[in-house]
Short mmCIF file of C-alpha atoms in Angstrom, two decimals:
data_model
loop_
_atom_site.label_atom_id
_atom_site.label_comp_id
_atom_site.label_asym_id
_atom_site.label_seq_id
_atom_site.Cartn_x
_atom_site.Cartn_y
_atom_site.Cartn_z
CA MET N 1 -35.70 2.24 -28.33
CA ARG N 2 -32.38 2.55 -30.14
CA PRO N 3 -31.85 0.20 -33.10
CA ALA N 4 -29.41 -2.63 -32.50
CA PRO N 5 -26.07 -2.38 -34.33
CA PRO N 6 -25.45 -4.85 -37.14
CA PRO N 7 -23.33 -7.79 -35.90
CA ARG N 8 -19.78 -7.87 -37.21
CA GLU N 9 -19.25 -10.61 -39.73
CA PRO N 10 -16.40 -13.04 -39.03
CA SER N 11 -13.36 -12.53 -41.21
CA ALA N 12 -11.69 -15.29 -43.22
CA ARG N 13 -9.45 -15.93 -40.23
CA THR N 14 -11.81 -15.55 -37.30
CA PRO N 15 -9.96 -16.72 -34.15
CA LEU N 16 -11.17 -20.12 -32.98
CA THR N 17 -8.38 -21.11 -30.59
CA TRP N 18 -6.99 -19.00 -27.75
CA LEU N 19 -4.08 -20.77 -26.04
CA TYR N 20 -3.19 -19.70 -22.49
CA VAL N 21 0.44 -20.04 -21.41
CA PRO N 22 2.13 -19.02 -18.13
CA GLY N 23 3.97 -15.73 -18.39
CA ASP N 24 6.78 -16.76 -16.07
CA ARG N 25 7.94 -19.54 -18.44
CA PRO N 26 9.40 -17.85 -21.53
CA GLU N 27 10.45 -21.17 -23.05
CA VAL N 28 6.84 -22.40 -22.98
CA VAL N 29 5.60 -19.12 -24.44
CA ALA N 30 8.15 -19.40 -27.27
CA LYS N 31 6.86 -22.85 -28.21
CA ALA N 32 3.23 -21.74 -27.98
CA LEU N 33 3.83 -18.94 -30.47
CA HIS N 34 4.42 -21.51 -33.20
CA CYS N 35 2.02 -24.33 -32.27
CA GLY N 36 -0.91 -23.33 -34.45
CA ALA N 37 -3.11 -21.36 -32.04
CA ASP N 38 -4.97 -18.43 -33.54
CA VAL N 39 -4.18 -16.30 -30.47
CA VAL N 40 -1.62 -16.89 -27.73
CA VAL N 41 -2.64 -15.50 -24.34
CA VAL N 42 0.28 -14.92 -22.00
CA ASP N 43 -1.18 -15.32 -18.52
CA LEU N 44 0.04 -13.14 -15.67
CA GLU N 45 -2.85 -14.12 -13.41
CA ASP N 46 -3.89 -17.63 -12.35
CA ALA N 47 -1.03 -19.50 -14.03
CA VAL N 48 1.69 -17.57 -12.17
CA ALA N 49 2.59 -18.02 -8.50
CA PRO N 50 2.56 -14.84 -6.39
CA ASP N 51 6.33 -14.84 -5.91
CA ARG N 52 6.90 -15.02 -9.69
CA LYS N 53 4.62 -12.18 -10.79
CA ASP N 54 7.46 -9.69 -11.29
CA ARG N 55 9.46 -12.23 -13.29
CA ALA N 56 6.45 -12.94 -15.50
CA LEU N 57 5.88 -9.25 -16.22
CA ARG N 58 9.53 -8.64 -17.09
CA ALA N 59 9.64 -11.64 -19.41
CA THR N 60 6.39 -10.62 -21.11
CA ALA N 61 7.53 -7.04 -21.61
CA GLU N 62 10.76 -8.30 -23.17
CA LEU N 63 8.78 -10.57 -25.50
CA LEU N 64 6.43 -7.80 -26.59
CA SER N 65 9.21 -5.33 -27.31
CA ASP N 66 9.44 -7.23 -30.60
CA PRO N 67 6.72 -6.01 -33.02
CA ALA N 68 6.29 -9.58 -34.32
CA PRO N 69 7.03 -11.96 -31.43
CA GLY N 70 5.59 -15.01 -33.22
CA THR N 71 3.27 -16.29 -35.92
CA ALA N 72 0.17 -15.72 -33.75
CA PRO N 73 -1.09 -12.49 -32.18
CA VAL N 74 -0.19 -12.18 -28.51
CA HIS N 75 -2.69 -11.14 -25.86
CA VAL N 76 -1.92 -10.77 -22.17
CA ARG N 77 -4.25 -11.57 -19.30
CA VAL N 78 -3.35 -9.20 -16.50
CA ASN N 79 -4.17 -9.64 -12.84
CA ALA N 80 -7.44 -8.54 -11.25
CA LEU N 81 -8.17 -4.85 -11.83
CA ASP N 82 -8.99 -4.24 -8.16
CA GLY N 83 -5.70 -5.74 -7.00
CA PRO N 84 -2.24 -4.22 -6.57
CA LEU N 85 -0.67 -5.49 -9.82
CA ALA N 86 -2.94 -4.68 -12.76
CA GLU N 87 -2.17 -0.97 -13.07
CA THR N 88 1.58 -1.53 -13.31
CA GLU N 89 1.07 -4.43 -15.74
CA ILE N 90 -1.18 -2.43 -18.05
CA ARG N 91 1.01 0.68 -17.98
CA THR N 92 4.10 -1.45 -18.65
CA LEU N 93 2.66 -3.46 -21.55
CA ALA N 94 0.07 -1.32 -23.30
CA ALA N 95 2.48 0.65 -25.50
CA LEU N 96 4.69 -2.25 -26.53
CA PRO N 97 4.58 -2.97 -30.26
CA GLY N 98 4.07 -6.74 -29.97
CA LEU N 99 0.87 -6.53 -27.91
CA ALA N 100 -2.33 -7.42 -29.77
CA GLY N 101 -4.77 -7.25 -26.85
CA LEU N 102 -5.28 -7.10 -23.09
CA ARG N 103 -7.60 -9.58 -21.41
CA LEU N 104 -9.14 -8.14 -18.26
CA PRO N 105 -10.18 -10.68 -15.61
CA LYS N 106 -13.05 -10.44 -13.14
CA VAL N 107 -14.70 -7.44 -14.80
CA GLN N 108 -17.70 -6.38 -12.70
CA GLY N 109 -18.99 -3.38 -14.63
CA PRO N 110 -18.22 -0.60 -17.14
CA ALA N 111 -16.09 1.30 -14.62
CA ASP N 112 -13.52 -1.50 -14.73
CA ILE N 113 -13.16 -1.12 -18.50
CA HIS N 114 -12.74 2.65 -18.22
CA ARG N 115 -10.14 2.24 -15.48
CA ALA N 116 -8.10 -0.18 -17.59
CA ALA N 117 -8.39 2.02 -20.69
CA GLY N 118 -7.20 5.00 -18.66
CA TRP N 119 -4.13 3.14 -17.47
CA ALA N 120 -3.41 1.98 -21.02
CA THR N 121 -3.60 5.43 -22.58
CA THR N 122 -1.13 6.87 -20.11
CA ALA N 123 1.34 4.06 -20.70
CA ALA N 124 3.29 5.48 -23.62
CA GLN N 125 5.18 8.18 -21.74
CA PRO N 126 8.87 8.47 -22.58
CA ALA N 127 10.92 6.56 -20.04
CA ALA N 128 14.45 7.56 -19.13
CA GLY N 129 17.12 4.98 -19.81
CA PRO N 130 16.94 1.74 -21.77
CA ALA N 131 13.84 -0.40 -21.61
CA LEU N 132 13.65 -3.42 -19.32
CA THR N 133 16.50 -2.42 -17.05
CA GLY N 134 16.19 -2.10 -13.31
CA ARG N 135 12.65 -1.82 -11.94
CA LEU N 136 9.59 -2.75 -13.98
CA ALA N 137 8.63 0.86 -14.61
CA THR N 138 11.56 1.20 -17.00
CA GLY N 139 9.88 -1.39 -19.21
CA ARG N 140 7.49 1.27 -20.49
CA ARG N 141 8.42 2.52 -23.94
CA ALA N 142 6.95 5.23 -26.10
CA ARG N 143 5.30 3.79 -29.18
CA SER N 144 6.60 5.19 -32.44
CA PRO N 145 3.95 6.40 -34.92
CA ALA N 146 4.73 3.50 -37.22
CA ALA N 147 4.14 0.99 -34.45
CA ALA N 148 0.58 2.07 -33.63
CA VAL N 149 -0.95 -0.24 -36.16
CA ALA N 150 -3.06 -3.37 -36.52
CA PRO N 151 -3.17 -4.84 -32.99
CA LEU N 152 -4.24 -1.52 -31.51
CA THR N 153 -7.44 0.43 -31.81
CA THR N 154 -8.34 4.04 -31.19
CA GLY N 155 -11.72 5.34 -30.17
CA THR N 156 -12.67 6.12 -33.76
CA ALA N 157 -11.84 2.66 -35.07
CA HIS N 158 -14.77 0.94 -33.38
CA PRO N 159 -18.01 0.68 -35.39
CA ALA N 160 -20.47 3.19 -34.01
CA HIS N 161 -22.81 1.72 -31.42
CA PRO N 162 -25.95 3.74 -30.61
CA ALA N 163 -25.27 3.73 -26.87
CA ARG N 164 -21.66 4.86 -27.37
CA ALA N 165 -22.71 7.52 -29.87
CA ALA N 166 -25.30 8.91 -27.46
CA ARG N 167 -22.77 9.10 -24.63
CA THR N 168 -20.28 10.88 -26.91
CA ALA N 169 -22.90 13.41 -28.00
CA ARG N 170 -23.94 14.11 -24.40
CA THR N 171 -20.30 14.68 -23.46
CA ALA N 172 -19.80 17.09 -26.35
CA ARG N 173 -22.93 19.07 -25.46
CA THR N 174 -21.91 19.34 -21.84
CA ALA N 175 -18.42 20.55 -22.70
CA ALA N 176 -19.45 23.15 -25.30
CA PRO N 177 -19.59 26.74 -24.00
CA GLY N 178 -22.93 28.56 -24.33
CA SER N 179 -22.94 31.09 -27.17
CA ALA N 180 -24.46 33.82 -24.98
CA THR N 181 -21.78 33.71 -22.31
CA ALA N 182 -18.65 32.66 -24.14
CA THR N 183 -15.79 35.16 -24.00
CA LEU N 184 -12.65 35.45 -26.06
CA THR N 185 -9.65 33.95 -24.32
CA PRO N 186 -6.18 33.10 -25.55
CA ALA N 187 -6.11 29.73 -27.26
CA ALA N 188 -4.70 27.00 -25.08
CA PRO N 189 -1.87 24.91 -26.48
CA ALA N 190 -3.14 21.87 -28.34
CA PRO N 191 -2.86 18.78 -26.14
CA ALA N 192 -0.61 16.00 -27.27
CA ALA N 193 -2.37 13.13 -29.01
CA LEU N 194 -3.30 10.33 -26.67
CA PRO N 195 -1.65 6.97 -27.24
CA ALA N 196 -3.78 4.37 -28.96
CA THR N 197 -5.72 2.09 -26.63
CA PRO N 198 -4.92 -1.60 -27.02
CA ALA N 199 -7.78 -3.92 -27.86
CA LEU N 200 -9.49 -4.85 -24.60
CA TYR N 201 -11.33 -8.09 -23.81
CA ALA N 202 -13.48 -8.43 -20.70
CA LEU N 203 -13.75 -11.71 -18.79
CA LEU N 204 -17.01 -12.10 -16.88
CA GLU N 205 -16.35 -14.29 -13.84
CA SER N 206 -18.96 -13.23 -11.29
CA ALA N 207 -22.71 -12.92 -10.91
CA LEU N 208 -22.39 -9.13 -10.98
CA GLY N 209 -20.37 -9.28 -14.19
CA ILE N 210 -23.07 -11.38 -15.83
CA GLU N 211 -25.77 -8.94 -14.71
CA HIS N 212 -23.78 -6.08 -16.31
CA ALA N 213 -22.82 -8.02 -19.46
CA PHE N 214 -24.34 -5.66 -22.04
CA ALA N 215 -23.17 -2.52 -20.21
CA ILE N 216 -19.65 -3.97 -20.15
CA ALA N 217 -19.82 -4.92 -23.83
CA THR N 218 -20.69 -1.33 -24.79
CA ALA N 219 -18.52 0.41 -22.21
CA HIS N 220 -15.64 1.66 -24.39
CA PRO N 221 -14.66 1.86 -28.07
CA ALA N 222 -11.56 -0.27 -27.40
CA LEU N 223 -13.63 -3.14 -25.96
CA ARG N 224 -13.39 -5.80 -28.67
CA GLY N 225 -14.93 -8.83 -26.99
CA ILE N 226 -16.31 -10.46 -23.87
CA ALA N 227 -16.00 -14.01 -22.59
CA LEU N 228 -16.89 -16.13 -19.58
CA GLY N 229 -14.57 -17.25 -16.83
CA GLU N 230 -16.57 -20.25 -15.75
CA ALA N 231 -14.50 -21.67 -12.88
CA ASP N 232 -14.86 -18.63 -10.63
CA LEU N 233 -18.46 -18.06 -11.71
CA ALA N 234 -19.48 -21.65 -10.94
CA THR N 235 -17.88 -21.40 -7.50
CA GLU N 236 -19.70 -18.17 -6.69
CA LEU N 237 -23.04 -19.54 -7.89
CA GLY N 238 -22.60 -22.89 -6.18
CA VAL N 239 -23.17 -24.65 -9.48
CA ARG N 240 -22.50 -28.40 -9.47
CA ASP N 241 -22.87 -29.19 -13.17
CA GLU N 242 -23.03 -27.50 -16.56
CA ALA N 243 -26.81 -27.12 -16.45
CA GLY N 244 -26.40 -24.34 -13.91
CA LEU N 245 -24.25 -22.34 -16.34
CA ALA N 246 -26.73 -22.45 -19.24
CA TRP N 247 -28.23 -19.03 -18.51
CA PRO N 248 -24.93 -17.17 -17.91
CA ARG N 249 -23.59 -18.68 -21.13
CA SER N 250 -26.58 -17.57 -23.17
CA ARG N 251 -26.55 -14.16 -21.48
CA THR N 252 -22.93 -13.66 -22.53
CA VAL N 253 -23.61 -14.65 -26.13
CA VAL N 254 -26.66 -12.37 -26.36
CA ALA N 255 -24.84 -9.41 -24.78
CA ALA N 256 -21.90 -9.74 -27.18
CA ARG N 257 -24.09 -9.93 -30.26
CA ALA N 258 -26.39 -7.13 -29.07
CA ALA N 259 -23.30 -4.93 -28.68
CA GLY N 260 -22.12 -5.75 -32.20
CA LEU N 261 -19.18 -7.82 -30.96
CA ALA N 262 -18.07 -11.20 -32.30
CA PRO N 263 -19.57 -14.31 -30.70
CA PRO N 264 -17.60 -15.06 -27.54
CA PRO N 265 -15.27 -18.05 -27.25
CA GLN N 266 -16.01 -20.77 -24.72
CA SER N 267 -14.20 -20.97 -21.43
CA VAL N 268 -11.39 -23.51 -20.97
CA TYR N 269 -12.04 -27.24 -20.66
CA PRO N 270 -9.80 -28.19 -17.73
CA ASP N 271 -9.22 -31.90 -18.46
CA VAL N 272 -6.51 -31.87 -21.12
CA ALA N 273 -6.55 -35.67 -21.42
CA ASP N 274 -10.29 -35.95 -22.16
CA LEU N 275 -10.41 -34.94 -25.81
CA ASP N 276 -13.72 -36.72 -26.43
CA GLY N 277 -15.29 -34.79 -23.59
CA LEU N 278 -13.81 -31.59 -24.98
CA ALA N 279 -15.36 -32.28 -28.39
CA ARG N 280 -18.79 -32.90 -26.86
CA SER N 281 -18.53 -29.76 -24.76
CA CYS N 282 -17.52 -27.72 -27.80
CA ALA N 283 -20.52 -29.03 -29.72
CA ARG N 284 -22.83 -27.90 -26.92
CA GLY N 285 -21.15 -24.49 -26.80
CA ARG N 286 -21.44 -24.03 -30.54
CA ALA N 287 -25.16 -24.84 -30.31
CA LEU N 288 -25.49 -22.01 -27.76
CA GLY N 289 -23.82 -19.49 -30.08
CA PHE N 290 -20.20 -19.56 -28.92
CA LEU N 291 -17.45 -19.43 -31.52
CA GLY N 292 -14.07 -20.96 -30.67
CA ARG N 293 -12.62 -21.75 -27.29
CA ALA N 294 -9.82 -20.99 -24.87
CA ALA N 295 -7.30 -23.81 -24.42
CA ILE N 296 -4.62 -24.68 -21.88
CA HIS N 297 -2.69 -27.30 -23.90
CA PRO N 298 -1.76 -27.51 -27.60
CA ARG N 299 -3.38 -30.95 -27.92
CA GLN N 300 -6.76 -29.26 -27.41
CA LEU N 301 -6.38 -26.95 -30.42
CA PRO N 302 -7.32 -29.29 -33.30
CA VAL N 303 -10.34 -30.60 -31.36
CA ILE N 304 -11.62 -27.08 -30.73
CA GLU N 305 -11.10 -26.00 -34.32
CA ALA N 306 -12.80 -29.07 -35.77
CA ALA N 307 -15.79 -28.67 -33.45
CA HIS N 308 -16.36 -25.04 -34.35
CA LEU N 309 -15.87 -25.31 -38.11
CA PRO N 310 -18.96 -26.03 -40.23
CA SER N 311 -19.48 -29.56 -41.51
CA PRO N 312 -19.48 -30.31 -45.27
CA GLU N 313 -23.27 -30.56 -45.10
CA GLU N 314 -23.53 -27.13 -43.45
CA VAL N 315 -21.23 -25.64 -46.07
CA GLU N 316 -23.27 -27.13 -48.92
CA ALA N 317 -26.52 -25.80 -47.44
CA ALA N 318 -25.00 -22.35 -46.91
CA ALA N 319 -23.69 -22.22 -50.46
CA GLU N 320 -27.16 -23.07 -51.79
CA ILE N 321 -28.67 -20.22 -49.79
CA VAL N 322 -26.08 -17.70 -50.99
CA ARG N 323 -26.53 -18.80 -54.61
CA ALA N 324 -30.29 -18.40 -54.32
CA ALA N 325 -29.93 -14.97 -52.74
CA GLY N 326 -27.62 -13.88 -55.54
CA ALA N 327 -30.06 -15.03 -58.21
CA GLU N 328 -33.15 -13.38 -56.76
CA GLY N 329 -33.47 -10.52 -54.29
CA GLY N 330 -35.77 -10.44 -51.29
CA ALA N 331 -37.28 -13.26 -49.28
CA GLN N 332 -37.84 -16.53 -51.06
CA ALA N 333 -38.36 -20.25 -50.58
CA LEU N 334 -35.76 -22.83 -51.53
CA PRO N 335 -36.74 -25.97 -53.47
CA ASP N 336 -36.85 -27.98 -50.23
CA GLY N 337 -39.38 -25.58 -48.73
CA ARG N 338 -37.04 -23.60 -46.45
CA PHE N 339 -37.81 -19.88 -46.22
CA VAL N 340 -34.84 -17.59 -46.83
CA ASP N 341 -34.58 -13.93 -45.83
CA ALA N 342 -31.73 -11.47 -45.25
CA ALA N 343 -30.89 -12.85 -41.78
CA VAL N 344 -30.66 -16.40 -43.12
CA VAL N 345 -28.40 -15.25 -45.95
CA ALA N 346 -26.13 -13.41 -43.49
CA GLY N 347 -25.83 -16.58 -41.42
CA ALA N 348 -24.97 -18.59 -44.53
CA ARG N 349 -22.22 -16.15 -45.43
CA ARG N 350 -20.75 -16.53 -41.95
CA VAL N 351 -20.67 -20.29 -42.44
CA LEU N 352 -18.84 -19.94 -45.77
CA SER N 353 -16.39 -17.48 -44.27
CA LEU N 354 -15.48 -19.93 -41.51
CA ALA N 355 -15.23 -22.78 -44.01
CA GLU N 356 -12.42 -20.95 -45.81
CA ARG N 357 -10.14 -21.95 -42.93
CA ARG N 358 -10.11 -25.49 -44.31
CA ASN N 359 -8.52 -24.33 -47.57
#
């Protein structure tokens, strides 16, 4: 059995709020970029009517032609990968300098991730004529070397996962010529460097996607996170209340952590007027291991953030654990009788890292 990768520790600014906004309403997107969300997700899928899909893509491409379109990173949720729109959307947007990530809906298995990554890495071909004129295809722009920075990730940027490393090694062995039969041939011209792959995020919205959760989470070096799409999943499962989603939720959390990814954010809470219900739902999600939540209205953001930040009591307890670990190495017992080992200390450090957001 391969050893599990160490989970990535949250940074001082771990995203807790992911605000979805309709891509066909540029004025709403402009406001969302400055409303305090950690990530703004421009939606080309469910929030956009079929007859406005082209308009939404053009507006989003124009927005992302700016390397810094707002104070928050901008992700884009494209349309379903098995539909007629996703390929054009990914090829159009993937190379634009303002894109921080692509959210892929209705992912069923690893092949969907590889398909999307393939479209993304062929996006940065030089396009004749000015960008964003005429048909959508002219919205594709070649990324300059200076622009391929923070929001994007290449295959070597991802922390090595045993399953990925094994697949890479098998590929290399298969491709290498045998020493006994190799012959001297003229060297082929060096291929041009592939464009960087944008950060990819898989949305699991079906029973099959849940069954393949870990395989999806380890499918590609550019895969940076997974999350649930609960509305479609509940419909497929025939679930009538939240109790029926307990196992898919836990499965998603376990798959993400087993793959070395950050804890997933919760799915959206659809009633934007019920902030008390949102707070209670966030508390239940946090207890299951989720971190942060998708939102569909700015009024939900402070509720989500407050629910997922540690309480003063949790911060005090975590600080005590970290102080004790710094004073003495190895496993030990605190004065109140609690046993502390390396895993407990790591959890305490995560709590303190999240608490820094209050400063």
